[in-house]
Amino acid sequence: MSQDTAKPAALPEATRARLRERFFGRKEVAAARGPALPGFRPAAAFLGFEQHPAFARLATSQAAARRMGVENPFFRVHEAAAGATTRIDGQECLNFSSYDYLGLNGDPRINRAAIAALEHYGSSASASRLVAGERPIQRALEEALAAFYGTQSCAVFVSGHATNVSTLSSLFGPKDLILHDALAHNSIIEGARLSGAHRRGFPHNDWEALERLLAEIRPSFERSLIVIEGHYSMDGDTPDLAKFIELKQRFGCFLMVDEAHGLGVLGRTGRGIAEHCGVPGDEVDIWMGTLSKTLAGCGGYIAASRTLVELLKYTAPGFVYSVGLAPPLAAASLEALRLVQAEPWRVEALQRNGRLFLEAARARGIDTGRAEGHAIAAVMIGSSLKATKLSNALLAAGINVQPIIPPAVEERSARLRFFLSAAHEPAQLTHALDELARLL
Ligand code: PMP
């Protein structure tokens, strides 16, 4: 998105009045003009969201793209269960934009589990579990996740994003320190900001820089948390978990790992970054993950000690003041987690595809940045316009892959991001890369 900061031109008073009434209603405008606010002159900000600076920036970059004849690649409508393939605008295409890493979304066994829960409990849990009560399926999912991570307990939330925001903001406060990887997901940064803790990003995957930072500032704070991800979704690389564990022990910190893209992807049996690095997972204090990716559902979870989970269940706003996970979604993810473990060939197929894609991309001279050959490969393009045009050209050739542009990534580091699945055939991967190499 453009960094254009041009201010909108001043509008005539008659237009401003009309806009005020349209966005705020006659009553509010009359009240603002009334005797209660003598001398009140509505600022430009009062005019409504068309005048919002972020909207103005968005409109400017969209208009520029239209002028250049570049179609908007976002919000494409999928008319099928999007997996290794999908249907967009009636066209069957290869799909590299789904987090369905193990090809489980739409699996008849998962669908049947969701339907059974739907018929038994209905579609909604209707209110917070604290007040409206539990459904056994929610507890069963939490127990299965805790067993999977080898933790004492687990809490599931209705959104992965809200899980991070709510967990970080409720566990830490102004006397604490939160150190996160510079490429951490927005939900981690938002949660850290909301907590009021002192927040510092450290260079991506750079545990040596983190060590220097800890030596310098750790003593000034009470509790301290290091937050990393198991598998970084914009680049497809992984941290050296053992080094982060060593630092957390030496400097007396907690360690939180977001496994949104690690579960089902990393490690011989898909157990994630601890299995991938060959280190015990019990040194991680907070395992976080989402239900929306490998687990074919929607929601997030925290697997941790009994104490920490109980604390969250009674205090985290996104748990206490938000509805419990919908029973059909809980059932779907529970069945998906069973299948991750019962069908290890899926993890093997995904890992084979990851390696094949990386090798085949390199053989064609394609720059895959920091990708390590797991389930995510970023093809580095640089210019946002070029990445968007490539995405559109690939779609025209029957290949759906999304451009990732700022602010999701740094300026001039736009890329095409390929999400791979266990369900992709090797020939589909090489075909997509041949098309990409031709277009590049
Ligand atoms: N953490 C990471 C690392 C993510 O990539 C995402 C979203 N893709 C989230 C958290 C939020 O999860 P959800 O989309 O399930 O809300």
Coordinates of C-alpha atoms and ligand atoms in Angstrom, one line a residue:
M1 CA 0.0 0.0 0.0
S2 CA 1.2 3.5 -0.8
Q3 CA 2.8 5.7 1.8
D4 CA 1.0 8.7 0.3
T5 CA 0.3 11.2 3.0
A6 CA -1.4 13.9 0.9
K7 CA -4.1 15.7 2.9
P8 CA -7.6 15.8 1.5
A9 CA -8.5 19.2 0.0
A10 CA -10.9 21.3 2.1
L11 CA -14.5 20.9 1.1
P12 CA -17.2 23.7 0.8
E13 CA -19.2 24.2 4.0
A14 CA -22.5 22.9 2.4
T15 CA -20.8 19.6 1.4
R16 CA -19.3 19.3 4.9
A17 CA -22.7 19.8 6.5
R18 CA -24.3 17.2 4.2
L19 CA -21.5 14.7 5.0
R20 CA -21.8 15.4 8.8
E21 CA -25.5 14.6 8.6
R22 CA -24.9 11.5 6.5
F23 CA -22.4 10.0 8.9
F24 CA -23.6 11.1 12.2
G25 CA -27.4 11.6 11.7
R26 CA -29.3 14.9 12.2
K27 CA -29.7 14.5 15.9
E28 CA -25.9 14.2 16.6
V29 CA -25.1 17.1 14.3
A30 CA -27.8 19.3 15.9
A31 CA -26.5 18.4 19.3
A32 CA -22.9 19.2 18.2
R33 CA -24.1 22.6 16.9
G34 CA -26.4 23.2 19.9
P35 CA -25.8 25.4 23.0
A36 CA -24.1 22.6 24.9
L37 CA -21.0 23.1 22.7
P38 CA -20.7 26.9 22.2
G39 CA -18.2 27.9 19.6
F40 CA -17.7 24.2 18.5
R41 CA -16.2 24.0 15.0
P42 CA -16.2 20.4 13.7
A43 CA -12.7 19.5 12.6
A44 CA -12.1 17.7 9.3
A45 CA -11.9 14.5 11.4
F46 CA -15.6 15.0 12.2
L47 CA -16.7 14.7 8.6
G48 CA -16.8 10.9 8.4
F49 CA -14.7 8.0 7.3
E50 CA -14.2 9.2 3.7
Q51 CA -11.9 11.8 5.3
H52 CA -10.1 9.1 7.4
P53 CA -6.4 9.3 6.5
A54 CA -6.1 5.5 6.1
F55 CA -9.1 5.5 3.8
A56 CA -7.7 8.3 1.8
R57 CA -4.4 6.3 1.4
L58 CA -6.3 3.1 0.5
A59 CA -8.4 5.0 -2.1
T60 CA -5.3 6.6 -3.6
S61 CA -3.5 3.3 -4.1
Q62 CA -6.6 1.5 -5.4
A63 CA -7.2 4.3 -7.9
A64 CA -3.6 4.2 -9.0
A65 CA -3.9 0.4 -9.6
R66 CA -7.1 0.9 -11.6
R67 CA -5.4 3.6 -13.7
M68 CA -2.6 1.1 -14.5
G69 CA -5.2 -1.5 -15.3
V70 CA -4.1 -3.8 -12.4
E71 CA -6.9 -5.9 -11.0
N72 CA -7.3 -6.1 -7.2
P73 CA -5.9 -9.5 -6.2
F74 CA -7.5 -9.5 -2.8
F75 CA -10.8 -10.9 -1.6
R76 CA -11.0 -13.4 -4.5
V77 CA -14.1 -15.4 -4.2
H78 CA -13.6 -19.2 -4.0
E79 CA -16.6 -21.2 -5.1
A80 CA -15.3 -24.5 -3.7
A81 CA -13.6 -25.9 -0.6
A82 CA -10.2 -24.3 -1.2
G83 CA -7.4 -26.9 -0.8
A84 CA -4.7 -27.9 -3.3
T85 CA -7.2 -26.8 -6.0
T86 CA -10.1 -24.4 -5.9
R87 CA -12.6 -22.7 -8.2
I88 CA -12.5 -18.9 -8.7
D89 CA -14.9 -17.2 -11.1
G90 CA -16.0 -20.5 -12.4
Q91 CA -12.4 -21.4 -13.3
E92 CA -10.7 -24.5 -11.8
C93 CA -7.3 -23.6 -10.6
L94 CA -4.3 -24.8 -8.6
N95 CA -4.3 -23.2 -5.2
F96 CA -1.4 -22.0 -3.2
S97 CA -3.3 -19.7 -0.9
S98 CA -4.7 -22.1 1.7
Y99 CA -3.4 -22.8 5.1
D100 CA -4.9 -26.3 4.8
Y101 CA -1.4 -27.8 5.1
L102 CA -2.4 -31.4 5.5
G103 CA -5.4 -31.4 3.1
L104 CA -7.9 -31.9 5.8
N105 CA -10.5 -29.2 5.2
G106 CA -13.6 -30.9 3.7
D107 CA -12.4 -34.4 4.7
P108 CA -15.7 -36.4 5.1
R109 CA -14.7 -37.6 8.6
I110 CA -14.2 -34.0 9.7
N111 CA -17.5 -32.9 8.1
R112 CA -19.4 -35.8 9.8
A113 CA -17.9 -34.8 13.2
A114 CA -19.0 -31.2 12.7
I115 CA -22.5 -32.2 11.5
A116 CA -22.9 -34.5 14.5
A117 CA -22.0 -31.7 16.9
L118 CA -24.2 -29.3 15.0
E119 CA -27.2 -31.6 15.3
H120 CA -26.5 -32.3 19.0
Y121 CA -25.6 -28.8 20.3
G122 CA -26.7 -26.5 17.6
S123 CA -24.5 -24.0 15.7
S124 CA -23.5 -21.8 18.6
A125 CA -22.3 -21.9 22.2
S126 CA -24.3 -18.6 22.5
A127 CA -22.3 -16.9 25.3
S128 CA -19.1 -17.0 27.4
R129 CA -18.3 -20.4 28.8
L130 CA -17.9 -18.8 32.2
V131 CA -21.5 -17.9 32.4
A132 CA -23.3 -20.0 29.8
G133 CA -21.5 -23.2 30.7
E134 CA -19.3 -25.7 28.9
R135 CA -20.0 -28.2 26.1
P136 CA -18.2 -31.5 26.4
I137 CA -16.8 -31.1 22.9
Q138 CA -14.9 -27.9 23.9
R139 CA -13.3 -29.7 26.8
A140 CA -12.5 -32.7 24.7
L141 CA -10.6 -30.5 22.2
E142 CA -8.7 -28.8 25.0
E143 CA -7.7 -32.2 26.6
A144 CA -6.5 -33.5 23.2
L145 CA -4.4 -30.4 22.5
A146 CA -2.9 -30.5 26.0
A147 CA -2.0 -34.2 25.4
F148 CA -0.5 -33.3 22.0
Y149 CA 1.8 -30.7 23.6
G150 CA 2.4 -32.7 26.8
T151 CA 1.1 -29.8 28.9
Q152 CA -1.1 -29.9 31.9
S153 CA -3.9 -27.9 30.4
C154 CA -5.3 -25.9 27.4
A155 CA -7.8 -23.1 26.7
V156 CA -9.5 -22.6 23.3
F157 CA -10.5 -19.2 22.1
V158 CA -12.8 -18.2 19.2
S159 CA -10.1 -16.6 17.2
G160 CA -6.3 -17.1 16.8
H161 CA -5.7 -13.4 16.7
A162 CA -7.8 -12.8 19.8
T163 CA -5.9 -15.6 21.6
N164 CA -2.6 -13.7 21.3
V165 CA -4.0 -10.3 22.0
S166 CA -6.0 -11.5 25.0
T167 CA -3.2 -13.8 26.5
L168 CA -0.4 -11.2 26.2
S169 CA -2.5 -8.3 27.4
S170 CA -3.9 -10.1 30.4
L171 CA -0.7 -11.8 31.6
F172 CA 1.7 -8.9 31.4
G173 CA 1.7 -5.3 32.6
P174 CA 3.6 -2.0 32.8
K175 CA 6.4 -3.4 35.0
D176 CA 7.1 -6.2 32.6
L177 CA 9.2 -6.7 29.5
I178 CA 8.0 -8.4 26.2
L179 CA 10.7 -9.1 23.6
H180 CA 9.4 -10.4 20.3
D181 CA 10.9 -11.4 17.0
A182 CA 10.9 -8.4 14.6
L183 CA 8.7 -10.4 12.2
A184 CA 6.2 -11.5 14.8
H185 CA 2.6 -11.7 13.7
N186 CA 0.4 -8.6 14.2
S187 CA -1.6 -10.3 17.0
I188 CA 1.6 -10.7 19.1
I189 CA 2.5 -7.1 18.6
E190 CA -1.0 -5.9 19.4
G191 CA -1.2 -8.0 22.5
A192 CA 2.1 -6.8 23.7
R193 CA 1.1 -3.2 23.1
L194 CA -2.2 -3.6 24.9
S195 CA -0.5 -5.1 27.9
G196 CA 1.3 -1.9 28.6
A197 CA 4.6 -3.8 29.1
H198 CA 7.8 -2.4 27.7
R199 CA 7.9 -3.9 24.2
R200 CA 11.0 -4.5 22.1
G201 CA 11.5 -6.3 18.8
F202 CA 14.8 -8.1 18.2
P203 CA 16.2 -8.8 14.7
H204 CA 14.6 -11.8 13.1
N205 CA 15.7 -15.1 14.5
D206 CA 18.8 -13.4 15.9
W207 CA 19.2 -15.0 19.3
E208 CA 22.6 -13.3 19.7
A209 CA 21.0 -9.8 19.4
L210 CA 18.4 -11.0 21.9
E211 CA 21.1 -12.0 24.3
R212 CA 22.7 -8.6 24.1
L213 CA 19.3 -6.9 24.7
L214 CA 18.5 -9.1 27.6
A215 CA 21.9 -8.4 29.2
E216 CA 21.2 -4.7 28.9
I217 CA 17.6 -4.3 29.9
R218 CA 16.3 -7.5 31.6
P219 CA 17.3 -6.3 35.1
S220 CA 15.0 -3.3 34.9
F221 CA 11.8 -5.3 34.7
E222 CA 9.9 -7.7 36.8
R223 CA 8.5 -10.5 34.6
S224 CA 10.0 -10.9 31.1
L225 CA 8.6 -12.8 28.1
I226 CA 10.3 -13.8 24.9
V227 CA 7.9 -14.5 22.0
I228 CA 8.8 -16.3 18.9
E229 CA 7.0 -18.3 16.2
G230 CA 7.7 -21.9 15.3
H231 CA 7.5 -21.3 11.5
Y232 CA 7.4 -17.7 10.1
S233 CA 4.5 -17.3 7.7
M234 CA 5.9 -14.5 5.5
D235 CA 9.2 -16.2 4.9
G236 CA 8.9 -19.9 5.7
D237 CA 11.9 -20.1 8.0
T238 CA 12.3 -21.4 11.6
P239 CA 14.0 -20.3 14.8
D240 CA 16.7 -22.3 16.7
L241 CA 14.5 -23.2 19.6
A242 CA 17.3 -24.6 21.7
K243 CA 19.1 -21.2 21.8
F244 CA 15.9 -19.4 22.8
I245 CA 15.3 -21.9 25.6
E246 CA 18.9 -21.4 26.8
L247 CA 18.4 -17.6 26.9
K248 CA 15.1 -17.8 28.7
Q249 CA 16.6 -20.0 31.4
R250 CA 19.7 -17.9 31.8
F251 CA 17.9 -14.6 32.0
G252 CA 14.8 -15.8 34.0
C253 CA 12.2 -15.2 31.3
F254 CA 9.1 -16.9 30.1
L255 CA 9.1 -18.3 26.5
M256 CA 6.0 -18.2 24.3
V257 CA 5.9 -20.0 20.9
D258 CA 3.2 -19.3 18.3
E259 CA 2.8 -22.5 16.4
A260 CA 0.1 -21.3 14.0
H261 CA 2.2 -22.6 11.0
G262 CA 4.2 -25.2 12.9
L263 CA 1.5 -27.7 13.9
G264 CA 1.2 -30.5 11.4
V265 CA 4.1 -29.0 9.4
L266 CA 7.3 -29.3 11.3
G267 CA 8.9 -32.3 13.0
R268 CA 8.8 -35.9 11.8
T269 CA 5.3 -36.4 13.1
G270 CA 4.1 -32.9 12.7
R271 CA 4.3 -32.0 16.4
G272 CA 6.0 -28.7 15.5
I273 CA 9.2 -26.8 16.2
A274 CA 10.2 -28.7 19.4
E275 CA 10.2 -32.0 17.4
H276 CA 11.8 -30.3 14.4
C277 CA 14.7 -29.0 16.6
G278 CA 14.9 -32.2 18.7
V279 CA 14.4 -30.3 22.0
P280 CA 11.9 -31.1 24.8
G281 CA 8.8 -29.0 24.5
D282 CA 8.3 -28.6 28.3
E283 CA 10.8 -25.7 28.5
V284 CA 8.3 -23.6 26.5
D285 CA 5.9 -21.9 29.0
I286 CA 3.2 -20.9 26.6
W287 CA 2.4 -22.9 23.4
M288 CA 0.0 -20.9 21.2
G289 CA -1.6 -22.1 18.0
T290 CA -4.6 -21.6 15.8
L291 CA -7.4 -24.0 14.8
S292 CA -7.8 -22.3 11.4
K293 CA -4.8 -23.9 9.6
T294 CA -3.9 -27.6 9.9
L295 CA -6.9 -28.2 12.2
A296 CA -9.5 -27.2 9.6
G297 CA -11.5 -25.0 12.0
C298 CA -11.5 -21.5 13.4
G299 CA -10.1 -20.3 16.7
G300 CA -7.0 -20.4 18.8
Y301 CA -5.5 -22.1 21.8
I302 CA -3.0 -21.8 24.6
A303 CA -1.5 -25.0 25.9
A304 CA 0.4 -24.5 29.2
S305 CA 0.4 -25.2 32.9
R306 CA -2.8 -25.7 34.8
T307 CA -2.2 -22.4 36.7
L308 CA -1.7 -20.3 33.6
V309 CA -4.7 -21.8 31.8
E310 CA -6.9 -21.2 34.8
L311 CA -5.7 -17.7 35.1
L312 CA -6.6 -17.1 31.4
K313 CA -10.0 -18.7 31.8
Y314 CA -11.0 -16.4 34.6
T315 CA -9.2 -13.2 33.4
A316 CA -8.4 -13.0 29.7
P317 CA -11.0 -10.7 28.2
G318 CA -11.1 -12.7 24.9
F319 CA -12.1 -15.8 26.9
V320 CA -14.2 -14.3 29.7
Y321 CA -16.2 -11.7 27.6
S322 CA -16.4 -13.7 24.4
V323 CA -18.5 -16.6 23.3
G324 CA -17.2 -20.2 23.7
L325 CA -16.0 -22.0 20.6
A326 CA -18.9 -23.1 18.4
P327 CA -19.5 -26.9 18.9
P328 CA -19.2 -27.8 15.2
L329 CA -15.9 -26.0 15.0
A330 CA -14.6 -27.7 18.2
A331 CA -15.7 -31.1 16.8
A332 CA -14.0 -30.4 13.4
S333 CA -10.7 -29.5 15.0
L334 CA -10.8 -32.4 17.4
E335 CA -11.3 -34.8 14.5
A336 CA -8.6 -33.0 12.5
L337 CA -6.1 -33.4 15.4
R338 CA -6.9 -37.1 15.6
L339 CA -6.2 -37.4 11.8
V340 CA -2.9 -35.6 12.1
Q341 CA -1.7 -38.3 14.5
A342 CA -3.5 -41.3 12.8
E343 CA -2.3 -40.5 9.3
P344 CA 1.4 -39.6 9.5
W345 CA 1.7 -40.0 5.7
R346 CA 0.1 -36.6 5.4
V347 CA 3.0 -34.9 7.2
E348 CA 5.5 -36.9 5.2
A349 CA 3.8 -35.9 1.9
L350 CA 3.8 -32.2 2.9
Q351 CA 7.4 -32.3 3.9
R352 CA 8.3 -34.0 0.6
N353 CA 6.4 -31.3 -1.3
G354 CA 8.2 -28.6 0.7
R355 CA 11.6 -29.9 -0.2
L356 CA 10.6 -30.5 -3.8
F357 CA 9.2 -27.0 -4.3
L358 CA 12.3 -25.3 -2.9
E359 CA 14.7 -27.4 -4.9
A360 CA 12.7 -27.0 -8.1
A361 CA 12.4 -23.2 -7.5
R362 CA 16.2 -22.8 -7.0
A363 CA 16.8 -25.0 -10.1
R364 CA 14.8 -22.4 -12.1
G365 CA 16.7 -19.5 -10.6
I366 CA 13.8 -18.3 -8.6
D367 CA 14.7 -16.4 -5.4
T368 CA 12.9 -18.0 -2.4
G369 CA 14.5 -15.7 0.2
R370 CA 14.7 -17.3 3.6
A371 CA 12.4 -20.3 2.9
E372 CA 13.8 -23.6 4.3
G373 CA 11.6 -26.0 2.3
H374 CA 8.8 -26.7 4.7
A375 CA 5.2 -25.6 3.8
I376 CA 5.7 -22.0 3.0
A377 CA 7.8 -20.5 0.2
A378 CA 8.0 -16.8 -0.5
V379 CA 9.1 -15.9 -4.0
M380 CA 10.9 -12.5 -3.6
I381 CA 9.8 -9.9 -6.1
G382 CA 10.5 -6.5 -4.5
S383 CA 8.0 -4.2 -6.2
S384 CA 4.3 -4.4 -5.0
L385 CA 3.1 -3.6 -8.5
K386 CA 5.1 -6.4 -10.0
A387 CA 4.0 -8.9 -7.4
T388 CA 0.4 -8.0 -7.9
K389 CA 0.7 -8.2 -11.7
L390 CA 2.4 -11.6 -11.4
S391 CA -0.4 -12.9 -9.1
N392 CA -3.0 -11.8 -11.7
A393 CA -1.1 -13.3 -14.6
L394 CA -0.7 -16.6 -12.7
L395 CA -4.4 -16.7 -12.0
A396 CA -5.1 -16.2 -15.7
A397 CA -2.9 -19.3 -16.2
G398 CA -5.0 -21.2 -13.6
I399 CA -2.7 -20.8 -10.6
N400 CA -3.9 -18.9 -7.5
V401 CA -1.1 -17.5 -5.4
Q402 CA -1.3 -14.3 -3.4
P403 CA 1.0 -11.3 -3.5
I404 CA 2.1 -10.1 -0.1
I405 CA 2.8 -6.4 -0.1
P406 CA 3.6 -3.7 2.6
P407 CA 2.4 -3.1 5.3
A408 CA 2.3 -6.9 5.8
V409 CA 6.0 -7.0 4.9
E410 CA 8.7 -4.3 4.7
E411 CA 8.8 -1.8 1.9
R412 CA 10.3 -3.1 -1.4
S413 CA 10.1 -6.7 -0.1
A414 CA 6.8 -7.6 -1.8
R415 CA 6.6 -11.3 -2.6
L416 CA 4.4 -14.1 -3.9
R417 CA 3.7 -16.5 -1.1
F418 CA 3.1 -20.2 -1.8
F419 CA 1.4 -22.3 0.8
L420 CA 1.9 -25.9 0.1
S421 CA -0.3 -28.8 1.0
A422 CA 0.1 -32.6 1.5
A423 CA -2.6 -32.8 -1.2
H424 CA -0.5 -31.1 -3.9
E425 CA 0.8 -33.5 -6.6
P426 CA 4.5 -33.0 -7.4
A427 CA 3.6 -32.3 -11.0
Q428 CA 1.3 -29.5 -9.9
L429 CA 4.3 -27.9 -8.0
T430 CA 6.6 -28.0 -11.0
H431 CA 3.9 -26.8 -13.4
A432 CA 3.3 -23.7 -11.2
L433 CA 7.0 -23.1 -11.0
D434 CA 7.4 -23.4 -14.8
E435 CA 4.6 -20.9 -15.3
L436 CA 6.2 -18.5 -12.8
A437 CA 9.6 -18.8 -14.3
R438 CA 8.1 -18.1 -17.8
L439 CA 6.3 -15.0 -16.4
L440 CA 9.4 -13.8 -14.5
Ligands
PMP1 N1 -0.5 -16.2 14.7 C1 0.1 -16.3 13.5 C2 1.6 -16.6 13.4 C3 -0.7 -16.2 12.3 O1 -0.1 -16.4 11.1 C4 -2.1 -16.0 12.4 C5 -3.0 -15.8 11.2 N2 -2.6 -16.3 10.1 C6 -2.6 -15.8 13.7 C7 -1.8 -15.9 14.8 C8 -4.1 -15.5 13.9 O2 -4.8 -16.7 13.7 P1 -6.3 -16.7 13.1 O3 -6.2 -16.3 11.7 O4 -6.7 -18.1 13.3 O5 -7.1 -15.7 13.9

